[in-house]
mmCIF file of C-alpha atoms and ligand atoms in Angstrom:
data_model
loop_
_atom_site.group_PDB
_atom_site.id
_atom_site.type_symbol
_atom_site.label_atom_id
_atom_site.label_comp_id
_atom_site.label_asym_id
_atom_site.label_seq_id
_atom_site.Cartn_x
_atom_site.Cartn_y
_atom_site.Cartn_z
ATOM 1 C CA MET A 44 112.450 110.849 108.653
ATOM 2 C CA SER A 45 110.772 108.801 106.279
ATOM 3 C CA LEU A 46 110.068 106.067 108.084
ATOM 4 C CA LYS A 47 110.796 102.584 106.138
ATOM 5 C CA VAL A 48 108.392 99.829 106.113
ATOM 6 C CA THR A 49 109.618 96.949 108.047
ATOM 7 C CA SER A 50 107.430 95.286 110.551
ATOM 8 C CA LYS A 51 103.768 94.324 110.476
ATOM 9 C CA ASP A 52 103.675 96.252 113.450
ATOM 10 C CA GLN A 53 103.844 99.076 110.357
ATOM 11 C CA VAL A 54 101.641 97.096 108.042
ATOM 12 C CA GLU A 55 99.281 96.961 110.906
ATOM 13 C CA SER A 56 99.729 101.091 111.438
ATOM 14 C CA ILE A 57 99.188 101.950 107.214
ATOM 15 C CA LEU A 58 96.156 99.489 107.495
ATOM 16 C CA SER A 59 94.714 100.731 110.137
ATOM 17 C CA LYS A 60 95.691 104.494 109.474
ATOM 18 C CA TYR A 61 94.366 104.718 105.161
ATOM 19 C CA ASP A 62 90.999 103.678 104.323
ATOM 20 C CA THR A 63 92.136 104.592 100.746
ATOM 21 C CA PHE A 64 95.209 103.342 98.845
ATOM 22 C CA LEU A 65 95.628 105.647 95.232
ATOM 23 C CA PHE A 66 98.700 103.336 93.782
ATOM 24 C CA ASP A 67 100.497 104.428 90.583
ATOM 25 C CA CYS A 68 101.219 101.955 87.706
ATOM 26 C CA ASP A 69 104.585 101.691 86.185
ATOM 27 C CA GLY A 70 107.883 100.621 88.726
ATOM 28 C CA VAL A 71 104.388 99.960 91.660
ATOM 29 C CA LEU A 72 102.812 96.967 90.650
ATOM 30 C CA TRP A 73 105.057 96.339 87.548
ATOM 31 C CA LEU A 74 107.710 97.083 84.767
ATOM 32 C CA GLY A 75 106.219 96.480 81.783
ATOM 33 C CA ASN A 76 104.084 93.553 81.428
ATOM 34 C CA THR A 77 106.181 91.225 83.917
ATOM 35 C CA LEU A 78 104.104 91.829 87.810
ATOM 36 C CA LEU A 79 106.322 92.655 90.487
ATOM 37 C CA PRO A 80 106.688 89.926 93.236
ATOM 38 C CA LYS A 81 104.102 90.091 96.002
ATOM 39 C CA VAL A 82 101.106 92.533 93.726
ATOM 40 C CA MET A 83 98.099 90.858 93.479
ATOM 41 C CA GLU A 84 98.641 89.459 96.680
ATOM 42 C CA THR A 85 98.909 92.592 98.410
ATOM 43 C CA LEU A 86 95.698 94.412 96.415
ATOM 44 C CA ASN A 87 94.021 91.985 97.521
ATOM 45 C CA MET A 88 94.490 91.612 100.922
ATOM 46 C CA LEU A 89 94.432 95.077 100.985
ATOM 47 C CA ARG A 90 90.447 94.909 99.202
ATOM 48 C CA SER A 91 89.763 91.919 101.814
ATOM 49 C CA HIS A 92 90.132 94.740 104.323
ATOM 50 C CA HIS A 93 87.667 96.668 102.659
ATOM 51 C CA LYS A 94 90.468 99.258 101.415
ATOM 52 C CA LYS A 95 89.347 101.165 98.306
ATOM 53 C CA VAL A 96 92.185 101.589 95.809
ATOM 54 C CA ILE A 97 92.339 103.385 92.655
ATOM 55 C CA PHE A 98 95.332 102.921 90.190
ATOM 56 C CA VAL A 99 96.914 106.697 88.845
ATOM 57 C CA THR A 100 99.320 106.670 86.232
ATOM 58 C CA ASN A 101 101.042 109.267 83.900
ATOM 59 C CA ASN A 102 101.539 105.842 81.614
ATOM 60 C CA SER A 103 99.371 107.938 78.903
ATOM 61 C CA THR A 104 99.797 104.895 75.795
ATOM 62 C CA LYS A 105 96.931 102.900 76.918
ATOM 63 C CA SER A 106 92.928 103.911 77.593
ATOM 64 C CA ARG A 107 91.172 103.056 80.889
ATOM 65 C CA GLU A 108 89.281 100.362 78.981
ATOM 66 C CA ASP A 109 93.721 99.748 78.434
ATOM 67 C CA TYR A 110 94.046 99.435 82.001
ATOM 68 C CA VAL A 111 91.266 97.423 82.430
ATOM 69 C CA GLN A 112 92.706 94.658 80.101
ATOM 70 C CA LYS A 113 95.407 94.865 80.557
ATOM 71 C CA PHE A 114 95.111 94.143 84.515
ATOM 72 C CA ASP A 115 92.746 90.993 84.066
ATOM 73 C CA LYS A 116 95.574 89.956 81.148
ATOM 74 C CA PHE A 117 97.063 89.991 85.360
ATOM 75 C CA GLY A 118 94.311 88.518 87.193
ATOM 76 C CA LEU A 119 94.160 91.143 88.781
ATOM 77 C CA LYS A 120 89.650 93.096 88.624
ATOM 78 C CA VAL A 121 89.979 96.267 87.765
ATOM 79 C CA GLN A 122 87.146 98.766 87.712
ATOM 80 C CA LYS A 123 87.638 101.721 84.992
ATOM 81 C CA GLU A 124 86.339 104.243 86.983
ATOM 82 C CA GLU A 125 88.495 102.924 88.777
ATOM 83 C CA ILE A 126 91.365 104.395 86.811
ATOM 84 C CA PHE A 127 92.952 107.690 85.662
ATOM 85 C CA GLY A 128 94.913 107.555 83.682
ATOM 86 C CA SER A 129 97.327 111.249 82.108
ATOM 87 C CA ALA A 130 95.244 110.332 78.564
ATOM 88 C CA TYR A 131 91.757 110.493 80.786
ATOM 89 C CA ALA A 132 93.201 113.835 82.673
ATOM 90 C CA SER A 133 94.451 115.069 79.311
ATOM 91 C CA ALA A 134 91.336 114.661 77.171
ATOM 92 C CA ILE A 135 89.503 116.225 80.639
ATOM 93 C CA TYR A 136 91.470 119.451 81.026
ATOM 94 C CA ILE A 137 90.573 119.224 76.657
ATOM 95 C CA SER A 138 86.614 119.378 77.162
ATOM 96 C CA GLU A 139 86.042 120.830 80.990
ATOM 97 C CA ILE A 140 88.660 123.212 81.702
ATOM 98 C CA LEU A 141 89.745 124.152 78.418
ATOM 99 C CA GLN A 142 86.138 123.694 76.631
ATOM 100 C CA LEU A 143 87.384 123.199 73.051
ATOM 101 C CA PRO A 144 84.545 123.611 71.256
ATOM 102 C CA LYS A 145 83.774 119.509 69.730
ATOM 103 C CA ASP A 146 84.872 120.975 66.077
ATOM 104 C CA LYS A 147 87.910 121.527 66.797
ATOM 105 C CA LYS A 148 89.891 118.981 66.073
ATOM 106 C CA VAL A 149 93.011 117.544 69.272
ATOM 107 C CA TRP A 150 96.826 116.439 66.585
ATOM 108 C CA ILE A 151 98.185 113.748 69.223
ATOM 109 C CA MET A 152 102.390 113.110 69.034
ATOM 110 C CA GLY A 153 101.477 109.540 71.301
ATOM 111 C CA GLN A 154 99.970 107.028 71.590
ATOM 112 C CA LYS A 155 96.457 105.773 71.393
ATOM 113 C CA GLY A 156 95.364 105.564 75.471
ATOM 114 C CA ILE A 157 94.756 109.611 73.710
ATOM 115 C CA GLU A 158 93.724 109.296 70.669
ATOM 116 C CA THR A 159 91.078 106.575 73.072
ATOM 117 C CA GLU A 160 90.313 108.565 75.423
ATOM 118 C CA LEU A 161 89.557 112.387 73.312
ATOM 119 C CA HIS A 162 87.087 110.548 71.619
ATOM 120 C CA GLU A 163 85.779 109.288 74.313
ATOM 121 C CA VAL A 164 85.121 112.831 74.966
ATOM 122 C CA GLY A 165 83.786 113.444 71.385
ATOM 123 C CA TYR A 166 86.920 115.832 70.052
ATOM 124 C CA GLU A 167 88.217 113.360 66.430
ATOM 125 C CA THR A 168 92.230 113.204 66.619
ATOM 126 C CA LEU A 169 95.091 113.373 63.611
ATOM 127 C CA GLY A 170 98.739 112.646 63.239
ATOM 128 C CA GLY A 171 98.712 109.744 66.665
ATOM 129 C CA THR A 172 98.525 106.258 65.216
ATOM 130 C CA ASP A 173 98.619 107.576 61.578
ATOM 131 C CA PRO A 174 101.769 104.938 60.297
ATOM 132 C CA LYS A 175 101.956 107.636 57.542
ATOM 133 C CA LEU A 176 103.848 109.528 60.838
ATOM 134 C CA ASP A 177 106.197 107.280 60.737
ATOM 135 C CA GLU A 178 107.623 108.623 57.054
ATOM 136 C CA VAL A 179 110.726 111.112 55.785
ATOM 137 C CA LEU A 180 109.065 113.856 55.228
ATOM 138 C CA ASP A 181 110.159 115.168 51.729
ATOM 139 C CA LEU A 182 109.816 119.176 52.291
ATOM 140 C CA ASP A 183 110.551 119.662 48.050
ATOM 141 C CA ASP A 184 106.641 117.970 47.962
ATOM 142 C CA LYS A 185 104.829 121.178 48.642
ATOM 143 C CA GLU A 186 101.626 119.572 47.223
ATOM 144 C CA ASN A 187 101.656 116.509 49.729
ATOM 145 C CA CYS A 188 104.381 116.685 52.297
ATOM 146 C CA PRO A 189 101.904 117.470 55.356
ATOM 147 C CA VAL A 190 103.756 119.796 56.724
ATOM 148 C CA TYR A 191 102.146 122.430 53.859
ATOM 149 C CA ASN A 192 98.798 121.158 54.211
ATOM 150 C CA LEU A 193 97.625 121.917 57.713
ATOM 151 C CA ASP A 194 94.282 121.230 59.282
ATOM 152 C CA PRO A 195 92.758 125.277 59.788
ATOM 153 C CA SER A 196 90.476 122.883 62.150
ATOM 154 C CA VAL A 197 92.938 121.993 64.977
ATOM 155 C CA GLY A 198 92.545 123.805 67.729
ATOM 156 C CA ALA A 199 94.743 121.099 70.186
ATOM 157 C CA VAL A 200 98.037 119.872 69.920
ATOM 158 C CA VAL A 201 98.315 117.001 73.106
ATOM 159 C CA CYS A 202 101.641 115.149 73.344
ATOM 160 C CA GLY A 203 102.557 112.532 75.727
ATOM 161 C CA LEU A 204 104.956 109.410 75.797
ATOM 162 C CA GLU A 205 105.293 108.852 72.376
ATOM 163 C CA THR A 206 107.821 105.753 71.395
ATOM 164 C CA LYS A 207 108.300 106.100 67.693
ATOM 165 C CA ILE A 208 108.815 110.209 68.046
ATOM 166 C CA ASN A 209 110.746 111.057 65.231
ATOM 167 C CA TYR A 210 111.662 114.536 63.123
ATOM 168 C CA HIS A 211 107.966 113.751 61.542
ATOM 169 C CA ARG A 212 105.664 113.872 64.674
ATOM 170 C CA MET A 213 107.363 116.903 66.215
ATOM 171 C CA ALA A 214 107.800 119.134 62.129
ATOM 172 C CA MET A 215 103.852 118.394 62.557
ATOM 173 C CA ALA A 216 103.473 119.207 66.367
ATOM 174 C CA LEU A 217 105.762 122.356 65.862
ATOM 175 C CA GLN A 218 103.725 123.733 62.762
ATOM 176 C CA TYR A 219 100.195 123.646 64.831
ATOM 177 C CA LEU A 220 101.770 124.995 67.952
ATOM 178 C CA GLN A 221 103.377 128.224 65.802
ATOM 179 C CA LYS A 222 99.618 129.296 65.982
ATOM 180 C CA PRO A 223 99.204 131.418 69.419
ATOM 181 C CA GLU A 224 95.175 130.170 69.219
ATOM 182 C CA VAL A 225 96.193 126.491 68.980
ATOM 183 C CA GLU A 226 96.441 125.221 72.662
ATOM 184 C CA PHE A 227 99.198 123.349 73.375
ATOM 185 C CA VAL A 228 98.437 119.936 76.673
ATOM 186 C CA ALA A 229 101.436 117.682 77.568
ATOM 187 C CA THR A 230 100.411 114.809 79.643
ATOM 188 C CA ASN A 231 102.650 114.172 82.055
ATOM 189 C CA ILE A 232 106.187 115.760 83.142
ATOM 190 C CA ASP A 233 107.813 112.524 83.626
ATOM 191 C CA SER A 234 111.819 112.190 82.061
ATOM 192 C CA THR A 235 111.875 108.319 82.895
ATOM 193 C CA TYR A 236 109.939 105.417 83.071
ATOM 194 C CA PRO A 237 111.324 101.910 84.490
ATOM 195 C CA THR A 238 110.816 98.798 82.043
ATOM 196 C CA HIS A 239 112.742 96.037 81.310
ATOM 197 C CA GLY A 240 114.551 96.996 84.872
ATOM 198 C CA LEU A 241 116.105 100.210 82.583
ATOM 199 C CA LYS A 242 115.014 103.362 83.231
ATOM 200 C CA MET A 243 114.225 104.707 79.285
ATOM 201 C CA PRO A 244 112.727 108.029 78.300
ATOM 202 C CA GLY A 245 110.040 109.443 79.093
ATOM 203 C CA ALA A 246 106.969 110.924 77.474
ATOM 204 C CA GLY A 247 107.983 114.326 78.864
ATOM 205 C CA SER A 248 111.037 114.740 77.879
ATOM 206 C CA CYS A 249 109.941 114.051 74.361
ATOM 207 C CA ILE A 250 107.075 116.788 75.046
ATOM 208 C CA GLU A 251 110.835 119.288 76.270
ATOM 209 C CA ALA A 252 111.377 118.950 72.426
ATOM 210 C CA VAL A 253 108.337 119.529 70.568
ATOM 211 C CA ALA A 254 107.857 122.796 72.868
ATOM 212 C CA PHE A 255 111.498 123.790 73.157
ATOM 213 C CA ALA A 256 111.080 123.624 68.726
ATOM 214 C CA ALA A 257 107.964 125.745 69.460
ATOM 215 C CA GLY A 258 108.924 128.221 72.842
ATOM 216 C CA ARG A 259 105.837 127.224 74.349
ATOM 217 C CA THR A 260 105.492 125.842 77.990
ATOM 218 C CA PRO A 261 102.370 123.195 77.873
ATOM 219 C CA VAL A 262 99.479 122.366 80.218
ATOM 220 C CA SER A 263 100.714 119.562 82.173
ATOM 221 C CA CYS A 264 97.727 116.961 83.232
ATOM 222 C CA GLY A 265 99.234 114.518 84.776
ATOM 223 C CA LYS A 266 100.529 113.692 88.803
ATOM 224 C CA PRO A 267 100.953 116.086 89.825
ATOM 225 C CA ASN A 268 98.999 118.676 88.558
ATOM 226 C CA PRO A 269 95.679 118.913 91.556
ATOM 227 C CA GLY A 270 93.226 119.323 89.363
ATOM 228 C CA MET A 271 93.819 115.487 88.636
ATOM 229 C CA MET A 272 93.703 114.616 92.367
ATOM 230 C CA ASP A 273 90.884 117.315 92.638
ATOM 231 C CA ALA A 274 88.628 115.163 89.819
ATOM 232 C CA ILE A 275 89.760 111.166 91.547
ATOM 233 C CA CYS A 276 88.385 113.013 94.892
ATOM 234 C CA LYS A 277 85.087 114.243 93.077
ATOM 235 C CA SER A 278 84.858 110.846 91.672
ATOM 236 C CA HIS A 279 85.108 108.503 94.406
ATOM 237 C CA LYS A 280 84.279 110.920 97.804
ATOM 238 C CA ILE A 281 87.334 110.675 99.476
ATOM 239 C CA ASP A 282 88.351 111.313 103.533
ATOM 240 C CA ARG A 283 92.191 112.669 102.091
ATOM 241 C CA SER A 284 93.242 112.596 105.872
ATOM 242 C CA ARG A 285 92.690 109.243 105.347
ATOM 243 C CA SER A 286 94.408 108.457 102.519
ATOM 244 C CA ILE A 287 97.534 107.310 101.001
ATOM 245 C CA MET A 288 99.826 107.576 97.520
ATOM 246 C CA VAL A 289 101.602 105.243 96.585
ATOM 247 C CA GLY A 290 104.307 105.984 94.142
ATOM 248 C CA ASP A 291 108.138 105.445 92.655
ATOM 249 C CA ARG A 292 108.676 108.866 92.032
ATOM 250 C CA LEU A 293 109.548 111.989 93.465
ATOM 251 C CA ASN A 294 108.322 115.204 91.601
ATOM 252 C CA THR A 295 105.177 112.807 90.365
ATOM 253 C CA ASP A 296 103.567 110.092 92.688
ATOM 254 C CA MET A 297 105.229 112.028 96.447
ATOM 255 C CA LYS A 298 104.482 115.795 95.289
ATOM 256 C CA PHE A 299 101.319 114.453 94.528
ATOM 257 C CA GLY A 300 100.373 112.899 97.051
ATOM 258 C CA ARG A 301 102.329 115.686 99.951
ATOM 259 C CA ASP A 302 100.210 118.902 97.631
ATOM 260 C CA GLY A 303 97.188 117.071 97.856
ATOM 261 C CA GLY A 304 96.863 116.333 101.224
ATOM 262 C CA LEU A 305 97.182 112.595 101.703
ATOM 263 C CA ALA A 306 100.004 110.100 103.737
ATOM 264 C CA THR A 307 103.182 109.248 100.645
ATOM 265 C CA LEU A 308 104.490 105.830 100.400
ATOM 266 C CA LEU A 309 107.372 104.918 98.337
ATOM 267 C CA VAL A 310 108.845 101.942 96.725
ATOM 268 C CA LEU A 311 112.368 101.545 95.300
ATOM 269 C CA THR A 312 111.124 99.077 92.329
ATOM 270 C CA GLY A 313 110.760 102.288 89.779
ATOM 271 C CA ILE A 314 113.005 105.633 89.752
ATOM 272 C CA GLU A 315 114.172 106.742 93.141
ATOM 273 C CA THR A 316 117.043 104.811 95.357
ATOM 274 C CA VAL A 317 117.140 105.505 98.918
ATOM 275 C CA GLU A 318 120.188 107.267 98.262
ATOM 276 C CA ASN A 319 117.104 110.413 96.655
ATOM 277 C CA VAL A 320 115.444 109.753 100.167
ATOM 278 C CA LYS A 321 118.171 111.264 101.886
ATOM 279 C CA LYS A 322 119.543 114.038 100.169
ATOM 280 C CA LEU A 323 114.918 115.582 100.591
ATOM 281 C CA GLU A 324 114.157 118.193 102.591
ATOM 282 C CA GLU A 325 112.530 116.912 105.807
ATOM 283 C CA LYS A 326 109.358 118.481 104.463
ATOM 284 C CA GLU A 327 109.718 116.180 101.352
ATOM 285 C CA GLN A 328 110.391 113.500 102.828
ATOM 286 C CA PRO A 329 107.529 110.613 101.732
ATOM 287 C CA THR A 330 105.832 108.993 104.869
ATOM 288 C CA TYR A 331 106.567 106.135 104.258
ATOM 289 C CA TYR A 332 109.216 104.512 101.681
ATOM 290 C CA ALA A 333 109.597 100.585 101.086
ATOM 291 C CA ASP A 334 111.885 97.821 98.958
ATOM 292 C CA LYS A 335 109.191 96.915 97.202
ATOM 293 C CA LEU A 336 104.886 97.277 97.361
ATOM 294 C CA GLY A 337 105.184 92.903 98.411
ATOM 295 C CA ASP A 338 106.166 93.873 101.366
ATOM 296 C CA LEU A 339 103.187 95.231 102.775
ATOM 297 C CA PHE A 340 101.823 91.735 102.310
ATOM 298 C CA GLU A 341 104.843 89.917 102.923
ATOM 299 C CA LEU A 342 105.018 90.757 106.370
ATOM 300 C CA LEU A 343 101.635 90.560 107.146
ATOM 301 C CA GLN A 344 102.751 86.651 107.388
HETATM 302 O O1 DEZ B 618 106.780 108.528 80.731
HETATM 303 C C1 DEZ B 618 106.067 108.337 81.590
HETATM 304 O O2 DEZ B 618 104.528 108.318 80.231
HETATM 305 C C2 DEZ B 618 105.554 107.682 81.985
HETATM 306 O O3 DEZ B 618 107.002 108.296 82.787
HETATM 307 C C3 DEZ B 618 104.586 106.854 83.025
HETATM 308 O O4 DEZ B 618 105.068 106.051 81.982
HETATM 309 C C4 DEZ B 618 104.366 106.610 84.623
HETATM 310 O O5 DEZ B 618 103.387 105.822 84.732
HETATM 311 P P1 DEZ B 618 103.685 105.406 86.135
HETATM 312 O O6 DEZ B 618 104.117 105.528 87.084
HETATM 313 O O7 DEZ B 618 103.218 107.257 86.398
HETATM 314 O O8 DEZ B 618 102.475 105.404 85.916
HETATM 315 MG MG1 MG B 619 105.604 105.459 88.734
#
């Protein structure tokens, strides 16, 4: 059974057991542009105890550089190397695992974070933030309608969270995905994400629409893909037995931590409720749960 963190002794025990803290972002640190209570104090407290902190987000709308700036706006100094996003994970997957030749282009249904990370590893991209994707398709206009004018050098389609999802974007992704040689990559599987006190459709819901149309299943690069954990462990040389994954979602964050051999802490400021935790089989229970991340700071006072 998961242990609810409610006392100073428990926080001290957590501090003595773990040297590295992996943090999910949406629903743990912030909701949209609002920092959750006592997050800054908790991160500062961990750093003052010489803990390594790493941020692992499935939100592909931003690149690692964009996240450095987002943290900065909140007054939090974070290095690019401390951030692992699903846009970055997808770019690394295409470049290092698929080894897609650099003269191939990548068509994107998603936002700027995916474009930036793909450009950084050397790919030209199409789709993405192109404003033409907001236009209604005119299938009668054979000369100008983009579905009749595909770029033959597209070698992969990447889909992520796209809050401007429309028929044009889906139709273009589908045209490329009908070519079996075009790789299909998803940033992450989250069905929903928490923002402004609401649950909104997540990347997984956008991607499912395209996958259903294409009759194909993408490889998903974000949490809980163990490749992302391997990349984190490789670049930060962390001891998994002394590390803990903090998240707000069971099928991404908690699975990612558990499968990676880390302890897990579920916070209830995002997607899950305590009822969801209680329904789980013993082996799927997070190691700990807490009402919010900031409890680690508050309970220590
Ligand atoms: O739909 C999405 O892309 C995700 O739900 C989302 O933004 C998750 O981000 P995380 O909680 O991993 O920071
Ligand atoms: Mg989250």
